[in-house]
Each structure stands twice: as structure tokens, then as C-alpha cells.
Coordinates of C-alpha atoms and ligand atoms in Angstrom, one line a residue:
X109 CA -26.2 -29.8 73.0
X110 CA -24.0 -26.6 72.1
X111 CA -22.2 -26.9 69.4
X112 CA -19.2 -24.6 67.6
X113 CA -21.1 -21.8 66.2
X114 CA -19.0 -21.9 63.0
X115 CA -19.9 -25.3 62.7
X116 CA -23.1 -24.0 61.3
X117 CA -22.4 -22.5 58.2
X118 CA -20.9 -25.9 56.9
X119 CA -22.5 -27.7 53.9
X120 CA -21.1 -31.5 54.9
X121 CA -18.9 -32.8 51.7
X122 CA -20.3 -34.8 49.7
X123 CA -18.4 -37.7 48.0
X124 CA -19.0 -39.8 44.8
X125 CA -21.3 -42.3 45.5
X126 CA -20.5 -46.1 46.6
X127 CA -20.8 -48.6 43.9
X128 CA -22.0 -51.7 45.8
X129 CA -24.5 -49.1 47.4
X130 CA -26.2 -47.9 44.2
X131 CA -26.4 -51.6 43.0
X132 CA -27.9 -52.9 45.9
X133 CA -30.4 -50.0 45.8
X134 CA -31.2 -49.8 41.7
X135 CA -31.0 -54.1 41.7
X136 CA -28.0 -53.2 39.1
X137 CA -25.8 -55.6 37.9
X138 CA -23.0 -53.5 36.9
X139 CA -22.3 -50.0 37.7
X140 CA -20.1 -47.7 36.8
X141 CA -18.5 -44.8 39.2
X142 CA -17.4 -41.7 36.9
X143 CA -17.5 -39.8 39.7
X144 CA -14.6 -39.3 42.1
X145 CA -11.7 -38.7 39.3
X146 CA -9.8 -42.3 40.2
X147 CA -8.1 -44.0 37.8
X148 CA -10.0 -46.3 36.2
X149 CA -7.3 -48.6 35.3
X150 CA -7.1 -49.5 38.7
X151 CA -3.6 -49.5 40.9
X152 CA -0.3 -50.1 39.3
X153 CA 0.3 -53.8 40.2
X154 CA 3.6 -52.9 42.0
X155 CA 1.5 -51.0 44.2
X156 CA -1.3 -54.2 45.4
X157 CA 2.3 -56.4 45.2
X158 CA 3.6 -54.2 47.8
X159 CA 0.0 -54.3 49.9
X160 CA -0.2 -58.1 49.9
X161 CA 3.7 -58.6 50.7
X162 CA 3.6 -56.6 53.7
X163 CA -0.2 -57.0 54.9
X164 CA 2.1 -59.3 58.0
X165 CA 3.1 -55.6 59.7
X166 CA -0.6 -54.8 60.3
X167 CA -0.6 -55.0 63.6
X168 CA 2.6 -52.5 63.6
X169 CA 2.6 -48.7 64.0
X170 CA 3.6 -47.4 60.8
X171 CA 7.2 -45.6 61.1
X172 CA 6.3 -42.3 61.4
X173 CA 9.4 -40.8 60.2
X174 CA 8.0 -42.3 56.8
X175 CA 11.5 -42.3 55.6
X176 CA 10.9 -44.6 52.5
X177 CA 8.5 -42.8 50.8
X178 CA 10.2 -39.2 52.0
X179 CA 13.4 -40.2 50.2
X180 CA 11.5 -41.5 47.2
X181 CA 9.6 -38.1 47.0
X182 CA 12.8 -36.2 48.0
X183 CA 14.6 -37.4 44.7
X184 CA 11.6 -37.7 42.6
X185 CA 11.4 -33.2 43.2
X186 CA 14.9 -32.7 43.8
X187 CA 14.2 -31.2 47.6
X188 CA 15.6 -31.8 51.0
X189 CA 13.6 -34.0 53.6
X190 CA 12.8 -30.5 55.9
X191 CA 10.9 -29.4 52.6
X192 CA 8.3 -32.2 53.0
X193 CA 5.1 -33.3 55.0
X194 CA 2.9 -36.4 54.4
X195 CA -0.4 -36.9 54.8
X196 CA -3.6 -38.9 55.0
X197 CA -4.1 -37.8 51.6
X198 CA -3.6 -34.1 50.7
X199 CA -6.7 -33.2 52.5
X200 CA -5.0 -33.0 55.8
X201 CA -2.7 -30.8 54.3
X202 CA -5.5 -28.2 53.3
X203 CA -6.0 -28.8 56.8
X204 CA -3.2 -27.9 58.2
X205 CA -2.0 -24.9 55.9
X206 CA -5.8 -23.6 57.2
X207 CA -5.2 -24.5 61.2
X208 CA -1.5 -22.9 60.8
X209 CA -3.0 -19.4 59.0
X210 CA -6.9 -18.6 59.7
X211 CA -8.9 -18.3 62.6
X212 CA -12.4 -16.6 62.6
X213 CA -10.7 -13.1 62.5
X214 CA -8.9 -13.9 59.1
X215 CA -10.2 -14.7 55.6
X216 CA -8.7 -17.0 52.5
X217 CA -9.0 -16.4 48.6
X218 CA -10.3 -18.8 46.0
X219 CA -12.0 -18.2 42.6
X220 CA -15.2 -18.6 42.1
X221 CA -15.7 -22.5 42.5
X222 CA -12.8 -24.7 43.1
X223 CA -12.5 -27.8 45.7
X224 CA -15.0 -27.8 48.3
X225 CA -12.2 -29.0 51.3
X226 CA -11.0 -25.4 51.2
X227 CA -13.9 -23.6 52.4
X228 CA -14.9 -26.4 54.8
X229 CA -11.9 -26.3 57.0
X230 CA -11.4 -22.4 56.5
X231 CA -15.5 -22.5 58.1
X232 CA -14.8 -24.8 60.4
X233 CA -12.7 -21.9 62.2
X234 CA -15.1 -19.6 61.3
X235 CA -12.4 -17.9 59.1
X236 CA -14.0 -15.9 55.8
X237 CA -14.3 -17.0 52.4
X238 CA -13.2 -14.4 49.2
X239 CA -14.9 -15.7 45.8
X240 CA -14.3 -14.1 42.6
X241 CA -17.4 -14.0 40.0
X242 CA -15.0 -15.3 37.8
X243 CA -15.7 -19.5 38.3
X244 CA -12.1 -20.0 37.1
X245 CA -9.1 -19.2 38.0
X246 CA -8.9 -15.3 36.6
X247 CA -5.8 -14.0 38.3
X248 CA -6.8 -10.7 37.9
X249 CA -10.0 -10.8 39.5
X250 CA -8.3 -12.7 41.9
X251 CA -5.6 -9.7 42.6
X252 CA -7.7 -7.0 43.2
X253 CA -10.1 -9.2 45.9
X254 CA -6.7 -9.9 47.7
X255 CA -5.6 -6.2 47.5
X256 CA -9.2 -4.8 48.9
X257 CA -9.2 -7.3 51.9
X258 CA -5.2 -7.7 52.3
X259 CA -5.5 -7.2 56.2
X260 CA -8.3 -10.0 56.1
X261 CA -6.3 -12.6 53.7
X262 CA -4.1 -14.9 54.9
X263 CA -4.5 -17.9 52.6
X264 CA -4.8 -18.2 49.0
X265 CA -5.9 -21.5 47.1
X266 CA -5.2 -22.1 43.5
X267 CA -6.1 -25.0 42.5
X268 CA -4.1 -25.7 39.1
X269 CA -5.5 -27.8 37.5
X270 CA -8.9 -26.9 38.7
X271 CA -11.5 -29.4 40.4
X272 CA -14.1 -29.4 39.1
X273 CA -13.9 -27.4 36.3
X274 CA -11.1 -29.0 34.7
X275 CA -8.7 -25.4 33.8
X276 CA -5.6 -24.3 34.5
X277 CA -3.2 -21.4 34.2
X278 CA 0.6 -21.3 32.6
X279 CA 2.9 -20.9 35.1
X280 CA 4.7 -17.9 33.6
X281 CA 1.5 -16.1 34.9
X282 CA 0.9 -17.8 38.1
X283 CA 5.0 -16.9 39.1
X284 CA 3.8 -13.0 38.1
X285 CA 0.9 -13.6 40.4
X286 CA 3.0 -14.4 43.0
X287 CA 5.2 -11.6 42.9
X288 CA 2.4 -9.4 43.9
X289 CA 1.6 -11.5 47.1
X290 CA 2.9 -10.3 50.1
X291 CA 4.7 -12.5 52.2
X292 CA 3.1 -13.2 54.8
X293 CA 0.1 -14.6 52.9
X294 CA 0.5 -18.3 52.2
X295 CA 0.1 -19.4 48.8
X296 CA -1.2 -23.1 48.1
X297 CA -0.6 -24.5 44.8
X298 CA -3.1 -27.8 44.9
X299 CA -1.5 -30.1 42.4
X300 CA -3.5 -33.0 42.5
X301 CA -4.0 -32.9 38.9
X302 CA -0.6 -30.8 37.8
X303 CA 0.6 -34.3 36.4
X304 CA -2.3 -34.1 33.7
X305 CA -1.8 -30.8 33.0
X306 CA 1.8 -31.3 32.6
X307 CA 1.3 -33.8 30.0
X308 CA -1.2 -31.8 27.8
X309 CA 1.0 -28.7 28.2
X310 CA 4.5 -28.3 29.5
X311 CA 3.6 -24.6 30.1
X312 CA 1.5 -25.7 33.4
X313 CA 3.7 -27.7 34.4
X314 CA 4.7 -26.6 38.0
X315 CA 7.7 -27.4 39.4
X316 CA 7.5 -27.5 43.1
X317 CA 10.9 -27.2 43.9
X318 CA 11.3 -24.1 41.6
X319 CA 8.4 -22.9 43.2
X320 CA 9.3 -22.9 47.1
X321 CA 13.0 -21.6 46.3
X322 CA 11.2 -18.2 44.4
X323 CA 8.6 -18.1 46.8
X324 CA 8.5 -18.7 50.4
X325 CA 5.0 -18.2 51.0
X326 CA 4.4 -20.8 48.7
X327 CA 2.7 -24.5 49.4
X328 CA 2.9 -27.4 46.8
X329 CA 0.1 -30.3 47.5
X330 CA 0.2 -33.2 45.7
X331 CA -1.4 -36.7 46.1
X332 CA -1.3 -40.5 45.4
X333 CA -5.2 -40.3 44.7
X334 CA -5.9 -39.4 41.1
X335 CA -2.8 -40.8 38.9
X336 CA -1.5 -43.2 40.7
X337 CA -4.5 -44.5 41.6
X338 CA -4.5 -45.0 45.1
X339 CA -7.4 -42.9 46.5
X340 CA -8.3 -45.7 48.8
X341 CA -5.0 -45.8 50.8
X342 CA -5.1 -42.1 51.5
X343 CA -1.7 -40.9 50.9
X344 CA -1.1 -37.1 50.1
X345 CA 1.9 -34.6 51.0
X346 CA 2.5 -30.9 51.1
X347 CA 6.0 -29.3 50.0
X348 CA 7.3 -25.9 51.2
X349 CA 9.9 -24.1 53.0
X350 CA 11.1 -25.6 56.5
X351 CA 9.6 -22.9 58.2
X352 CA 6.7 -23.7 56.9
X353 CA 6.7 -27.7 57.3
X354 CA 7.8 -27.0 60.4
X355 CA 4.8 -25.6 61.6
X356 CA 2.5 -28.1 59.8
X357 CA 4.2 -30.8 61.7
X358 CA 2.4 -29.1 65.3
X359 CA -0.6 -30.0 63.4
X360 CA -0.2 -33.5 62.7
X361 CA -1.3 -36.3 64.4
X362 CA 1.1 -38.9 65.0
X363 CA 1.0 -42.2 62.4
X364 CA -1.4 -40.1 60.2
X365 CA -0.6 -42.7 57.2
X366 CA -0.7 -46.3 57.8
X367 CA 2.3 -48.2 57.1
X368 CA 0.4 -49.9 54.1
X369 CA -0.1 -47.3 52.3
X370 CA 3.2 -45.7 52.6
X371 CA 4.4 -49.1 51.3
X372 CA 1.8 -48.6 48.3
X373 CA 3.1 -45.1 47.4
X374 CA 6.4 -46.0 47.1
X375 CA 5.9 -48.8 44.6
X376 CA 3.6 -46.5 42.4
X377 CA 5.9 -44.4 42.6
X378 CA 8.5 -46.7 40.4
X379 CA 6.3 -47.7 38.0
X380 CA 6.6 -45.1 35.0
X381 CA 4.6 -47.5 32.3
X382 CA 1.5 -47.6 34.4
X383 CA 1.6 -43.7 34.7
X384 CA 2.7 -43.0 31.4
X385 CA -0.2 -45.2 30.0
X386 CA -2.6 -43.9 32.1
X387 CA -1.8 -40.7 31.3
X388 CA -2.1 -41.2 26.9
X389 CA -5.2 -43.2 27.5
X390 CA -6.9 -40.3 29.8
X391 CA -6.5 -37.9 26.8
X392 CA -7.2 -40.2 24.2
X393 CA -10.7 -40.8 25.6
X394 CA -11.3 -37.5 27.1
X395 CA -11.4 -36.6 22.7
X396 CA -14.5 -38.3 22.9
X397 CA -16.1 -36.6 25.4
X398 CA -15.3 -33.4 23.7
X399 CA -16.3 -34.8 20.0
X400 CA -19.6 -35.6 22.2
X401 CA -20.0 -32.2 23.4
X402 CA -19.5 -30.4 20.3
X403 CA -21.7 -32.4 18.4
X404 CA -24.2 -31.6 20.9
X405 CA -23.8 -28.0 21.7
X406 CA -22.8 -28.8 25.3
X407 CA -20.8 -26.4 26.6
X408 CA -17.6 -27.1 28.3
X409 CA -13.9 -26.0 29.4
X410 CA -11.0 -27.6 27.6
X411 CA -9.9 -30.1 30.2
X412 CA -6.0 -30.7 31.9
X413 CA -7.7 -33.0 34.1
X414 CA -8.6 -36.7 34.3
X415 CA -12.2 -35.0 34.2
X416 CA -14.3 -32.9 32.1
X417 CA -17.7 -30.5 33.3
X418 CA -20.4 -30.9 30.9
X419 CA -22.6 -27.4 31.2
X420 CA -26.0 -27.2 30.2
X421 CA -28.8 -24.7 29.4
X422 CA -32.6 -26.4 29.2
X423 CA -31.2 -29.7 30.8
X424 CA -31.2 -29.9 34.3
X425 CA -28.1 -31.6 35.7
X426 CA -30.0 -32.7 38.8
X427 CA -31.8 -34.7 36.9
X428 CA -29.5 -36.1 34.3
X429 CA -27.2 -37.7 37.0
X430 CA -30.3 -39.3 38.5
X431 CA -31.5 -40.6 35.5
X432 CA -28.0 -42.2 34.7
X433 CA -27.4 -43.4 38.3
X434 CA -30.5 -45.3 37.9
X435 CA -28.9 -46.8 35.1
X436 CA -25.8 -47.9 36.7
X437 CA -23.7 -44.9 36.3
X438 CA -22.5 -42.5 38.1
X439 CA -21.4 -39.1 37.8
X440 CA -20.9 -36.1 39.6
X441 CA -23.8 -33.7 39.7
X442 CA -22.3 -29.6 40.2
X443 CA -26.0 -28.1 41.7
X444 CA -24.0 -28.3 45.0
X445 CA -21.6 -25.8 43.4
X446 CA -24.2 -23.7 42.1
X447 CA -24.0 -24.7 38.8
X448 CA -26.0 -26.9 36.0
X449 CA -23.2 -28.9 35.5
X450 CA -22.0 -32.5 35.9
X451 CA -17.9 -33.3 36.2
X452 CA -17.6 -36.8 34.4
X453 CA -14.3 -38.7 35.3
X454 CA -12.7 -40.0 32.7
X455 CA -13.3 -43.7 32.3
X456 CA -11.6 -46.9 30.2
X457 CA -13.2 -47.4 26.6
X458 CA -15.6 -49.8 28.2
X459 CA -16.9 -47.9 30.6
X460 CA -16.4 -44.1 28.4
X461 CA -19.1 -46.1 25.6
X462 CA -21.2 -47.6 28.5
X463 CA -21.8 -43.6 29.2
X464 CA -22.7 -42.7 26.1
X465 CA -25.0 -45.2 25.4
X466 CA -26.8 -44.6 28.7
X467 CA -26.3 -40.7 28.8
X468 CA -27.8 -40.8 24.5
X469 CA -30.7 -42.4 25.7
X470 CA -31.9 -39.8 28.1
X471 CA -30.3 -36.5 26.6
Ligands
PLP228 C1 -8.7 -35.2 45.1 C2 -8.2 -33.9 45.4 C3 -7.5 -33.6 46.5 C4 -7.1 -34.5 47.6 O1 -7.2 -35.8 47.6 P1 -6.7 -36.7 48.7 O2 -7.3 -38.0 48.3 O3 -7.1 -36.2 50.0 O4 -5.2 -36.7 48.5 C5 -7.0 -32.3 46.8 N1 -7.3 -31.4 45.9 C6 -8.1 -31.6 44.8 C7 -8.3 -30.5 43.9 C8 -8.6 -32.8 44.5 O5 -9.3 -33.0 43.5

């Protein structure tokens, strides 16, 4: 059978690997997933409270207005409801920001390694990739790609923080940036971690309503997958102009979030403590990691994230991951990125010591 051509060129993504999976195959008793940058103190219990009290509208079509959860995020950012798009988490937003700008003819801009979902859907219409050498964000690099191929670039992904390397940019510099950017070339500003980064330093903070009333090329994403711990419901949204919203709402399917999880987001929303804790306790034990690291001349980037991307020299991060998923935990190899790397997700105590007694063992 003939396929799309483009399809071709597309490495499938690959996820964090499933816990039961790896215990059934490794006869484990307990494993441990470091891998997919959850939060590892589970889901606020507001959130489950508001899964189990409305698990009786299963059978319903969500209401695909999404009016709760648009109001909550409307007030939380201060923007009007045209500003806004939600979707099945903030993938399908990449998604759309790509259908609405590329097509094989047209090109997007990223630095050197950021999140895989860009290039897939850019590839998937067999739209053209822009790398720096630069593997993070390095705004100048980045500049003069998008002046030499400005006909070609339509799209531009920053990724602030940065998955999977775990850096990020002040936002002094990234509003200079923009000025540059013509307009007519989307800008996306993935957020997924901006809540971290925020909290380490109120100099990355973005704001996204500050953003899309300077800029109106500009595209906040944001998600209910990392912080607020809901990566299984699959909840994610895009802010922008109404021009822009506008479009992405040609894209979208209808009922794209299930009424659940709409009901989920809302409720983690509300509750500040569970954030606010997650957030101290992230940083407390990323120290660790980083006391690690120095004490064993790994190299690695200062961290905004709930991560941090251990590099190595005679190690090979191939076989480091393998060796600790063997042993019940798991971790994100970067060989797929072209690097010798592993991103580690930051983990409770527990589970943070349970790595470094494993990962001591064999390093
Ligand atoms: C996790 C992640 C997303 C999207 O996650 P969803 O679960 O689809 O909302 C987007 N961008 C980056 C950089 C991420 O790490």
C-alpha cells in the first residue's frame, strides 16, 4: 500500500515506558517511572474528587463549549474567552499551530533539540525543519537561521523551559527576540514547564496575556500534564489572538476533551497548596541531583524544570538506562536525540534515593 511520502521521514515518538509493562517483563516488584516528567505526588485530591463525583455523565458528550474550565482559565490569565483554545493536551495544539501555518513548501525554526512533537507534525506535512548547532535555546543563532530562510519560515517553537534539556531564557530577551520576527511568522511559546521556571526565577516568568497583547504572532501553550499532575486525562490549551484561535478552531475536532477531564482541570486548578508544594518539593530534591552530579563530574544544565539531563563522556546512556530499567527504574534515555544523555524526572524522596542507590551501583 501507498502511503504519504512525508510519512517517511518520521521517527515514531517514543514515550516513557509503562510501569506494569516493565514489571511484568523484569519479574519486578516495584518500579519506579522517572521518565515522562509527571508529578510524582500524584493528582491534587480535588482533582480524583471531581473524577469520581461525576464518573455518572460518562455516557454524555462532553459540552464542547468547555465553558467551566474556559472561565477558570479566563480569570486565572486575565484574557477574554476568544483568546483561548482547549485541547487533548497541548499536543493538539502544536498540531494545530503546524496544520494552520506549514505545508511541504514552508519550513519551521527550533534550536538544536527541543520536544520531539514539533518536528513530527511539521514532517507529517512534509514541511522543513531549521536546527541551530546550538542544543539550547541561543536566540542569536536562532535569529540569523530565521533571517537566511525568512521566505521558508513560518513557525517558530521556543520551548521555555526547554524539554529535555531543562533551560530557559529571561523574558526581557525573548520579548527582544520577538521584535525582530516578522509578522506573519507565528511565534509558539510552549509553557509546559513556565510554572517551574517561574518559581526558580521570576525573570522567566512569561505572562501570556502580556505576551499576545505585544505580539500578535505570538502562541502561549500550556498544559494540565506536568504540575498539575494530570497527564493521564489529557488536557492542554493554546492562548493567542482571536485571529488566531479562530483559525485553530477549523482544526479541531469536535469533543476533543472528555467531559471528565475538563471536570479534573478545573478542580486542580483551585487547589494552590497541592501546586505550591509540589512546586518547593521539586526544587528541594532536584539539589540532590545536582549535589550528585557535581560530586561525580557529570555534566549538566541548571534545571527550571521538574527534570534534569545528566550528560556523560565514557558512559554510555544507552546502557545506563537499561541497566536501571532492569532494576525497576526508569528513565529517559536522550540517544534518540542524538545525545549521551538521560532526562531524569524529578521524583518524591522515596523514589529520588531509590535512584541513587540503583543508579550508584552501576555508575
Ligand atoms: C509534556 C509536554 C507537552 C504536552 O503535553 P500534553 O500532555 O500533550 O499537554 C508539550 N510541550 C512540552 C515541552 C512538554 O514537555
Amino acid at each position: 500500500m501507498k502511503f504519504n511520502p512525508f510519512l517517511e521521514a518520521i521517527k515514531t515518538y517514543e514515550s516513557g515506558k509503562d510501569m506494569d509493562l516493565i514489571a511484568k517483563e523484569f519479574g519486578l516488584k516495584e518500579v519506579i517511572k522517572l521518565a515522562s516528567n509527571e508529578n510524582p505526588y500524584g493528582t491534587s485530591l480535588k482533582a480524583k474528587d471531581a473524577i469520581a463525583n461525576n464518573a455518572h455523565l460518562a455516557h454524555l458528550y462532553p459540552d464542547d463549549t468547555m465553558s467551566e474550565l474556559k472561565q477558570a482559565l479566563v480569570q486565572k490569565y486575565d484574557i477574554l474567552n476568544e483568546n483561548l483554545i482547549i485541547g487533548s493536551g497541548s499536543d493538539q495544539i502544536i498540531e494545530y499551530i503546524v496544520h494552520a501555518k506549514l505545508d511541504h513548501s514552508k519550513a519551521y525554526l527550533q534550536c538544536g533539540v527541543s520536544f520531539a512533537m514539533y518536528e513530527i507534525y511539521a514532517k507529517q506535512l512534509g514541511a522543513k525543519v531549521y536546527k541551530t548547532l546550538s542544543i539550547t535555546h541561543d536566540l542569536n543563532q536562532l535569529y540569523e537561521l530565521y533571517q537566511k530562510h525568512k521566505n521558508e519560515i513560518k513557525v517558530i517553537f521556543l520551548c521555555l523551559p526547554n524539554n529535555p534539556l531543562g533551560e530557559c531564557l529571561d523574558v526581557k530577551d525573548v520579548y527582544d527576540f520577538l521584535e525582530k520576527i516578522d509578522e506573519d511568522c507565528l511565534v509558539a511559546i510552549d509553557g509546559a514547564y513556565n510554572e517551574f521556571a517561574s518559581f526558580k526565577d521570576s525573570k522567566k516568568h512569561i505572562n501570556p496575556k502580556e505576551l499576545i497583547d505585544k505580539y500578535a504572532n505570538a502562541v502561549y501553550l500550556g498544559t494540565f500534564s506536568k504540575l498539575y499532575g494530570l497527564g493521564g486525562m489529557r488536557v492542554g490549551y493554546g492562548i493567542a489572538s482571536k485571529e488566531i484561535i479562530s483559525t485553530f478552531y477549523k482544526l479541531r475536532a469536535p469533543f476533543n476533551v472528555t467531559n471528565l477531564s475538563l471536570k479534573a482541570a478545573v478542580a486542580a486548578l483551585s487547589d494552590k497548596d497541592f501546586i505550591q508544594r509540589t512546586l518547593e518539593n521539586n526544587f528541594s530534591q532536584m539539589k540532590i541531583y545536582e549535589e550528585f552530579a557535581e560530586k561525580h563530574q557529570i555534566k549538566y544544565i541548571p534545571s527550571y524544570t521538574n527534570f534534569i539531563t545528566y550528560f556523560f563522556d565514557e558512559k554510555n546512556s544507552a546502557d545506563l538506562s537499561e541497566k536501571l530499567l532492569k532494576n525497576g527504574i526508569i528513565i529517559r534515555n536522550l540517544q534518540s536525540y542524538g545525545l549521551n544523555a538521560v532526562r531524569i524526572s524529578i521524583g518524591t524522596a522515596y523514589e529520588n534515593s531509590r535512584f541513587f542507590e540503583e543508579f550508584s551501583k552501576i555508575f
